[in-house]
């Protein structure tokens, strides 16, 4: 009938009647309230009734009642459009969903005006917290507005040291990458880094520090002539691999501080009519799935723990702890392929 109000959906009272329990029981089961204990049969009857009736909780009422929505904000500069970093969102989303929360995701592309507007919108929705993510590991300035909500910096670090951060353990990763080559028997190991140390980029500084520590722990000197500092791309990987491999005392193995640099190094090896790993062993870093598995041979590399970091960031938001400036560094797992073997015996 024209002008009549549409029929409302099923209510919590309807669910309670269908399940044969009280409305309070329905509420406690659906909200997984701390301290509530119900039998598996009771919980199953409630959830079956919810599915059968098509009941949905009233998000607006939840905000009015509890002061927060069933959402966690996730804002990143270029994370959502970076293929190998999309797993950050996957990990965060999985963890949020385990507690019945949705992830409200915004990709700003580095636009500070869009970032400010997005944060205002998220806070107006009364999100339970905000994950502030970056495409690559660096020290950054956290927007002041995040002081009003539980927040975690992801894949970077808060320069001011106020907000907890979750990032890769770059030093440990560089150490493990170099150790992989040393364990294969190489004692003349080069490195092609992604930036100069003066840049202060945690990935460049940390991976180089790990490289040096692994050599020294093996009783080897760090030879500056075996190290090159580029810009992390294929072009610099090619250029510096060419320099190293045509020098008077070429390395038998190269640690490339990212997979794009390793891709360039592969091309240099090929142009010199050498082979990987027969003449030169190569280890990369990042495990970029658009590159590492498709090189021939496949590139042994270290994976940035995006899924684990995303999960941990949401964990920190859900913890009922006072915010602090802790920095949690996570291990980068080895992805073994076929680019490393023992050094070729020289005449």
mmCIF file of N, CA and C in Angstrom, residues 265-336:
data_model
loop_
_atom_site.group_PDB
_atom_site.id
_atom_site.type_symbol
_atom_site.label_atom_id
_atom_site.label_comp_id
_atom_site.label_asym_id
_atom_site.label_seq_id
_atom_site.Cartn_x
_atom_site.Cartn_y
_atom_site.Cartn_z
ATOM 1 N N UNK A 265 70.575 -8.039 -11.486
ATOM 2 C CA UNK A 265 71.803 -8.814 -11.357
ATOM 3 C C UNK A 265 71.755 -10.070 -12.224
ATOM 4 N N UNK A 266 70.593 -10.718 -12.293
ATOM 5 C CA UNK A 266 70.432 -11.891 -13.171
ATOM 6 C C UNK A 266 70.770 -11.524 -14.613
ATOM 7 N N UNK A 267 70.286 -10.353 -15.041
ATOM 8 C CA UNK A 267 70.530 -9.941 -16.425
ATOM 9 C C UNK A 267 72.014 -9.688 -16.678
ATOM 10 N N UNK A 268 72.700 -9.105 -15.685
ATOM 11 C CA UNK A 268 74.135 -8.875 -15.819
ATOM 12 C C UNK A 268 74.883 -10.205 -15.926
ATOM 13 N N UNK A 269 74.500 -11.165 -15.098
ATOM 14 C CA UNK A 269 75.132 -12.487 -15.138
ATOM 15 C C UNK A 269 74.954 -13.109 -16.526
ATOM 16 N N UNK A 270 73.752 -12.988 -17.078
ATOM 17 C CA UNK A 270 73.476 -13.552 -18.393
ATOM 18 C C UNK A 270 74.302 -12.866 -19.482
ATOM 19 N N UNK A 271 74.371 -11.536 -19.433
ATOM 20 C CA UNK A 271 75.124 -10.785 -20.447
ATOM 21 C C UNK A 271 76.620 -11.092 -20.385
ATOM 22 N N UNK A 272 77.106 -11.497 -19.222
ATOM 23 C CA UNK A 272 78.516 -11.855 -19.069
ATOM 24 C C UNK A 272 78.762 -13.331 -19.411
ATOM 25 N N UNK A 273 77.703 -14.004 -19.891
ATOM 26 C CA UNK A 273 77.771 -15.421 -20.262
ATOM 27 C C UNK A 273 78.162 -16.299 -19.071
ATOM 28 N N UNK A 274 77.660 -15.885 -17.912
ATOM 29 C CA UNK A 274 77.810 -16.682 -16.703
ATOM 30 C C UNK A 274 76.444 -17.259 -16.357
ATOM 31 N N UNK A 275 76.373 -18.018 -15.266
ATOM 32 C CA UNK A 275 75.101 -18.616 -14.885
ATOM 33 C C UNK A 275 74.839 -18.448 -13.399
ATOM 34 N N UNK A 276 73.546 -18.430 -13.070
ATOM 35 C CA UNK A 276 73.074 -18.482 -11.685
ATOM 36 C C UNK A 276 72.475 -19.867 -11.475
ATOM 37 N N UNK A 277 72.906 -20.629 -10.478
ATOM 38 C CA UNK A 277 73.918 -20.319 -9.471
ATOM 39 C C UNK A 277 75.293 -20.895 -9.780
ATOM 40 N N UNK A 278 75.477 -21.479 -11.000
ATOM 41 C CA UNK A 278 76.720 -22.166 -11.294
ATOM 42 C C UNK A 278 77.959 -21.313 -11.104
ATOM 43 N N UNK A 279 77.888 -20.046 -11.584
ATOM 44 C CA UNK A 279 79.029 -19.139 -11.434
ATOM 45 C C UNK A 279 78.834 -18.137 -10.301
ATOM 46 N N UNK A 280 77.594 -17.714 -10.105
ATOM 47 C CA UNK A 280 77.291 -16.706 -9.082
ATOM 48 C C UNK A 280 76.000 -17.096 -8.365
ATOM 49 N N UNK A 281 76.052 -17.208 -7.057
ATOM 50 C CA UNK A 281 74.837 -17.417 -6.260
ATOM 51 C C UNK A 281 74.244 -16.065 -5.898
ATOM 52 N N UNK A 282 72.920 -15.972 -5.912
ATOM 53 C CA UNK A 282 72.245 -14.706 -5.621
ATOM 54 C C UNK A 282 71.110 -14.943 -4.631
ATOM 55 N N UNK A 283 71.035 -14.088 -3.629
ATOM 56 C CA UNK A 283 69.910 -14.070 -2.681
ATOM 57 C C UNK A 283 69.264 -12.701 -2.753
ATOM 58 N N UNK A 284 67.945 -12.677 -2.788
ATOM 59 C CA UNK A 284 67.203 -11.415 -2.825
ATOM 60 C C UNK A 284 66.550 -11.120 -1.492
ATOM 61 N N UNK A 285 65.614 -10.172 -1.535
ATOM 62 C CA UNK A 285 64.868 -9.808 -0.327
ATOM 63 C C UNK A 285 63.539 -9.197 -0.758
ATOM 64 N N UNK A 286 62.467 -9.566 -0.091
ATOM 65 C CA UNK A 286 61.088 -9.072 -0.277
ATOM 66 C C UNK A 286 60.141 -10.177 -0.726
ATOM 67 N N UNK A 287 60.649 -11.157 -1.514
ATOM 68 C CA UNK A 287 59.799 -12.172 -2.132
ATOM 69 C C UNK A 287 58.651 -11.533 -2.907
ATOM 70 N N UNK A 288 58.988 -10.653 -3.823
ATOM 71 C CA UNK A 288 57.969 -10.067 -4.698
ATOM 72 C C UNK A 288 57.466 -11.167 -5.623
ATOM 73 N N UNK A 289 56.190 -11.504 -5.471
ATOM 74 C CA UNK A 289 55.637 -12.647 -6.201
ATOM 75 C C UNK A 289 55.526 -12.395 -7.695
ATOM 76 N N UNK A 290 55.642 -11.134 -8.116
ATOM 77 C CA UNK A 290 55.635 -10.842 -9.542
ATOM 78 C C UNK A 290 57.020 -11.035 -10.167
ATOM 79 N N UNK A 291 58.047 -11.252 -9.325
ATOM 80 C CA UNK A 291 59.420 -11.383 -9.827
ATOM 81 C C UNK A 291 60.068 -12.694 -9.389
ATOM 82 N N UNK A 292 60.219 -12.885 -8.084
ATOM 83 C CA UNK A 292 61.078 -13.944 -7.538
ATOM 84 C C UNK A 292 60.778 -15.354 -8.062
ATOM 85 N N UNK A 293 59.509 -15.801 -8.126
ATOM 86 C CA UNK A 293 59.272 -17.175 -8.575
ATOM 87 C C UNK A 293 59.479 -17.347 -10.076
ATOM 88 N N UNK A 294 59.469 -16.231 -10.823
ATOM 89 C CA UNK A 294 59.464 -16.302 -12.284
ATOM 90 C C UNK A 294 60.844 -16.141 -12.904
ATOM 91 N N UNK A 295 61.850 -15.809 -12.101
ATOM 92 C CA UNK A 295 63.209 -15.783 -12.620
ATOM 93 C C UNK A 295 63.668 -17.215 -12.865
ATOM 94 N N UNK A 296 64.638 -17.390 -13.748
ATOM 95 C CA UNK A 296 65.156 -18.717 -14.045
ATOM 96 C C UNK A 296 66.650 -18.746 -13.769
ATOM 97 N N UNK A 297 67.083 -19.467 -12.742
ATOM 98 C CA UNK A 297 66.275 -20.252 -11.799
ATOM 99 C C UNK A 297 65.513 -19.347 -10.821
ATOM 100 N N UNK A 298 64.544 -19.938 -10.131
ATOM 101 C CA UNK A 298 63.790 -19.187 -9.133
ATOM 102 C C UNK A 298 64.717 -18.581 -8.084
ATOM 103 N N UNK A 299 64.363 -17.386 -7.624
ATOM 104 C CA UNK A 299 65.218 -16.626 -6.710
ATOM 105 C C UNK A 299 64.993 -17.024 -5.253
ATOM 106 N N UNK A 300 66.052 -17.444 -4.592
ATOM 107 C CA UNK A 300 66.010 -17.627 -3.145
ATOM 108 C C UNK A 300 65.987 -16.245 -2.510
ATOM 109 N N UNK A 301 65.027 -16.016 -1.637
ATOM 110 C CA UNK A 301 64.828 -14.664 -1.108
ATOM 111 C C UNK A 301 64.209 -14.739 0.274
ATOM 112 N N UNK A 302 64.007 -13.582 0.877
ATOM 113 C CA UNK A 302 63.389 -13.509 2.200
ATOM 114 C C UNK A 302 62.088 -12.728 2.095
ATOM 115 N N UNK A 303 61.049 -13.280 2.699
ATOM 116 C CA UNK A 303 59.708 -12.711 2.560
ATOM 117 C C UNK A 303 59.419 -11.699 3.650
ATOM 118 N N UNK A 304 58.929 -10.541 3.263
ATOM 119 C CA UNK A 304 58.443 -9.595 4.258
ATOM 120 C C UNK A 304 57.156 -10.157 4.861
ATOM 121 N N UNK A 305 57.049 -10.208 6.185
ATOM 122 C CA UNK A 305 55.936 -10.926 6.834
ATOM 123 C C UNK A 305 54.653 -10.101 6.884
ATOM 124 N N UNK A 306 54.132 -9.754 5.701
ATOM 125 C CA UNK A 306 52.997 -8.842 5.637
ATOM 126 C C UNK A 306 51.758 -9.359 6.360
ATOM 127 N N UNK A 307 51.391 -10.620 6.117
ATOM 128 C CA UNK A 307 50.182 -11.157 6.762
ATOM 129 C C UNK A 307 50.343 -11.144 8.279
ATOM 130 N N UNK A 308 51.487 -11.618 8.761
ATOM 131 C CA UNK A 308 51.727 -11.660 10.207
ATOM 132 C C UNK A 308 51.744 -10.252 10.803
ATOM 133 N N UNK A 309 52.337 -9.291 10.095
ATOM 134 C CA UNK A 309 52.377 -7.921 10.601
ATOM 135 C C UNK A 309 50.976 -7.312 10.654
ATOM 136 N N UNK A 310 50.168 -7.573 9.616
ATOM 137 C CA UNK A 310 48.802 -7.064 9.619
ATOM 138 C C UNK A 310 47.996 -7.608 10.779
ATOM 139 N N UNK A 311 48.141 -8.901 11.032
ATOM 140 C CA UNK A 311 47.447 -9.526 12.156
ATOM 141 C C UNK A 311 47.903 -8.904 13.484
ATOM 142 N N UNK A 312 49.208 -8.740 13.627
ATOM 143 C CA UNK A 312 49.736 -8.232 14.889
ATOM 144 C C UNK A 312 49.285 -6.803 15.148
ATOM 145 N N UNK A 313 49.194 -5.995 14.104
ATOM 146 C CA UNK A 313 48.739 -4.613 14.277
ATOM 147 C C UNK A 313 47.326 -4.572 14.845
ATOM 148 N N UNK A 314 46.457 -5.421 14.316
ATOM 149 C CA UNK A 314 45.080 -5.463 14.830
ATOM 150 C C UNK A 314 45.063 -6.035 16.240
ATOM 151 N N UNK A 315 45.920 -7.024 16.496
ATOM 152 C CA UNK A 315 46.046 -7.566 17.867
ATOM 153 C C UNK A 315 46.315 -6.442 18.866
ATOM 154 N N UNK A 316 47.260 -5.566 18.535
ATOM 155 C CA UNK A 316 47.634 -4.487 19.452
ATOM 156 C C UNK A 316 46.469 -3.531 19.674
ATOM 157 N N UNK A 317 45.674 -3.300 18.634
ATOM 158 C CA UNK A 317 44.502 -2.426 18.790
ATOM 159 C C UNK A 317 43.479 -3.069 19.721
ATOM 160 N N UNK A 318 43.311 -4.381 19.601
ATOM 161 C CA UNK A 318 42.296 -5.073 20.397
ATOM 162 C C UNK A 318 42.725 -5.302 21.847
ATOM 163 N N UNK A 319 44.021 -5.186 22.122
ATOM 164 C CA UNK A 319 44.486 -5.345 23.495
ATOM 165 C C UNK A 319 44.031 -4.159 24.339
ATOM 166 N N UNK A 320 43.641 -4.446 25.538
ATOM 167 C CA UNK A 320 43.195 -3.371 26.441
ATOM 168 C C UNK A 320 44.397 -2.868 27.244
ATOM 169 N N UNK A 321 45.402 -2.360 26.527
ATOM 170 C CA UNK A 321 46.629 -1.892 27.180
ATOM 171 C C UNK A 321 46.838 -0.418 26.874
ATOM 172 N N UNK A 322 47.552 0.242 27.753
ATOM 173 C CA UNK A 322 47.850 1.647 27.524
ATOM 174 C C UNK A 322 48.756 1.791 26.305
ATOM 175 N N UNK A 323 48.475 2.758 25.423
ATOM 176 C CA UNK A 323 49.321 2.938 24.247
ATOM 177 C C UNK A 323 50.739 3.346 24.636
ATOM 178 N N UNK A 324 51.700 2.843 23.873
ATOM 179 C CA UNK A 324 53.088 3.206 24.120
ATOM 180 C C UNK A 324 53.819 3.234 22.793
ATOM 181 N N UNK A 325 55.093 3.586 22.824
ATOM 182 C CA UNK A 325 55.861 3.708 21.594
ATOM 183 C C UNK A 325 56.665 2.480 21.257
ATOM 184 N N UNK A 326 56.227 1.305 21.716
ATOM 185 C CA UNK A 326 56.982 0.074 21.443
ATOM 186 C C UNK A 326 57.136 -0.149 19.939
ATOM 187 N N UNK A 327 58.236 -0.760 19.532
ATOM 188 C CA UNK A 327 58.448 -1.163 18.144
ATOM 189 C C UNK A 327 58.633 -2.672 18.131
ATOM 190 N N UNK A 328 57.702 -3.384 17.528
ATOM 191 C CA UNK A 328 57.782 -4.833 17.434
ATOM 192 C C UNK A 328 58.326 -5.200 16.059
ATOM 193 N N UNK A 329 59.462 -5.896 16.037
ATOM 194 C CA UNK A 329 60.097 -6.301 14.792
ATOM 195 C C UNK A 329 59.814 -7.781 14.545
ATOM 196 N N UNK A 330 59.394 -8.103 13.328
ATOM 197 C CA UNK A 330 58.984 -9.469 13.012
ATOM 198 C C UNK A 330 59.955 -10.112 12.030
ATOM 199 N N UNK A 331 60.184 -11.414 12.222
ATOM 200 C CA UNK A 331 61.125 -12.161 11.387
ATOM 201 C C UNK A 331 60.663 -12.231 9.933
ATOM 202 N N UNK A 332 61.642 -12.236 9.027
ATOM 203 C CA UNK A 332 61.387 -12.387 7.596
ATOM 204 C C UNK A 332 61.757 -13.821 7.201
ATOM 205 N N UNK A 333 60.798 -14.658 6.841
ATOM 206 C CA UNK A 333 61.092 -16.064 6.561
ATOM 207 C C UNK A 333 61.869 -16.261 5.253
ATOM 208 N N UNK A 334 62.722 -17.274 5.239
ATOM 209 C CA UNK A 334 63.472 -17.655 4.048
ATOM 210 C C UNK A 334 62.553 -18.387 3.074
ATOM 211 N N UNK A 335 62.593 -17.964 1.808
ATOM 212 C CA UNK A 335 61.881 -18.671 0.739
ATOM 213 C C UNK A 335 62.952 -19.284 -0.160
ATOM 214 N N UNK A 336 63.137 -20.570 -0.007
ATOM 215 C CA UNK A 336 64.218 -21.270 -0.708
ATOM 216 C C UNK A 336 63.787 -21.649 -2.118
#
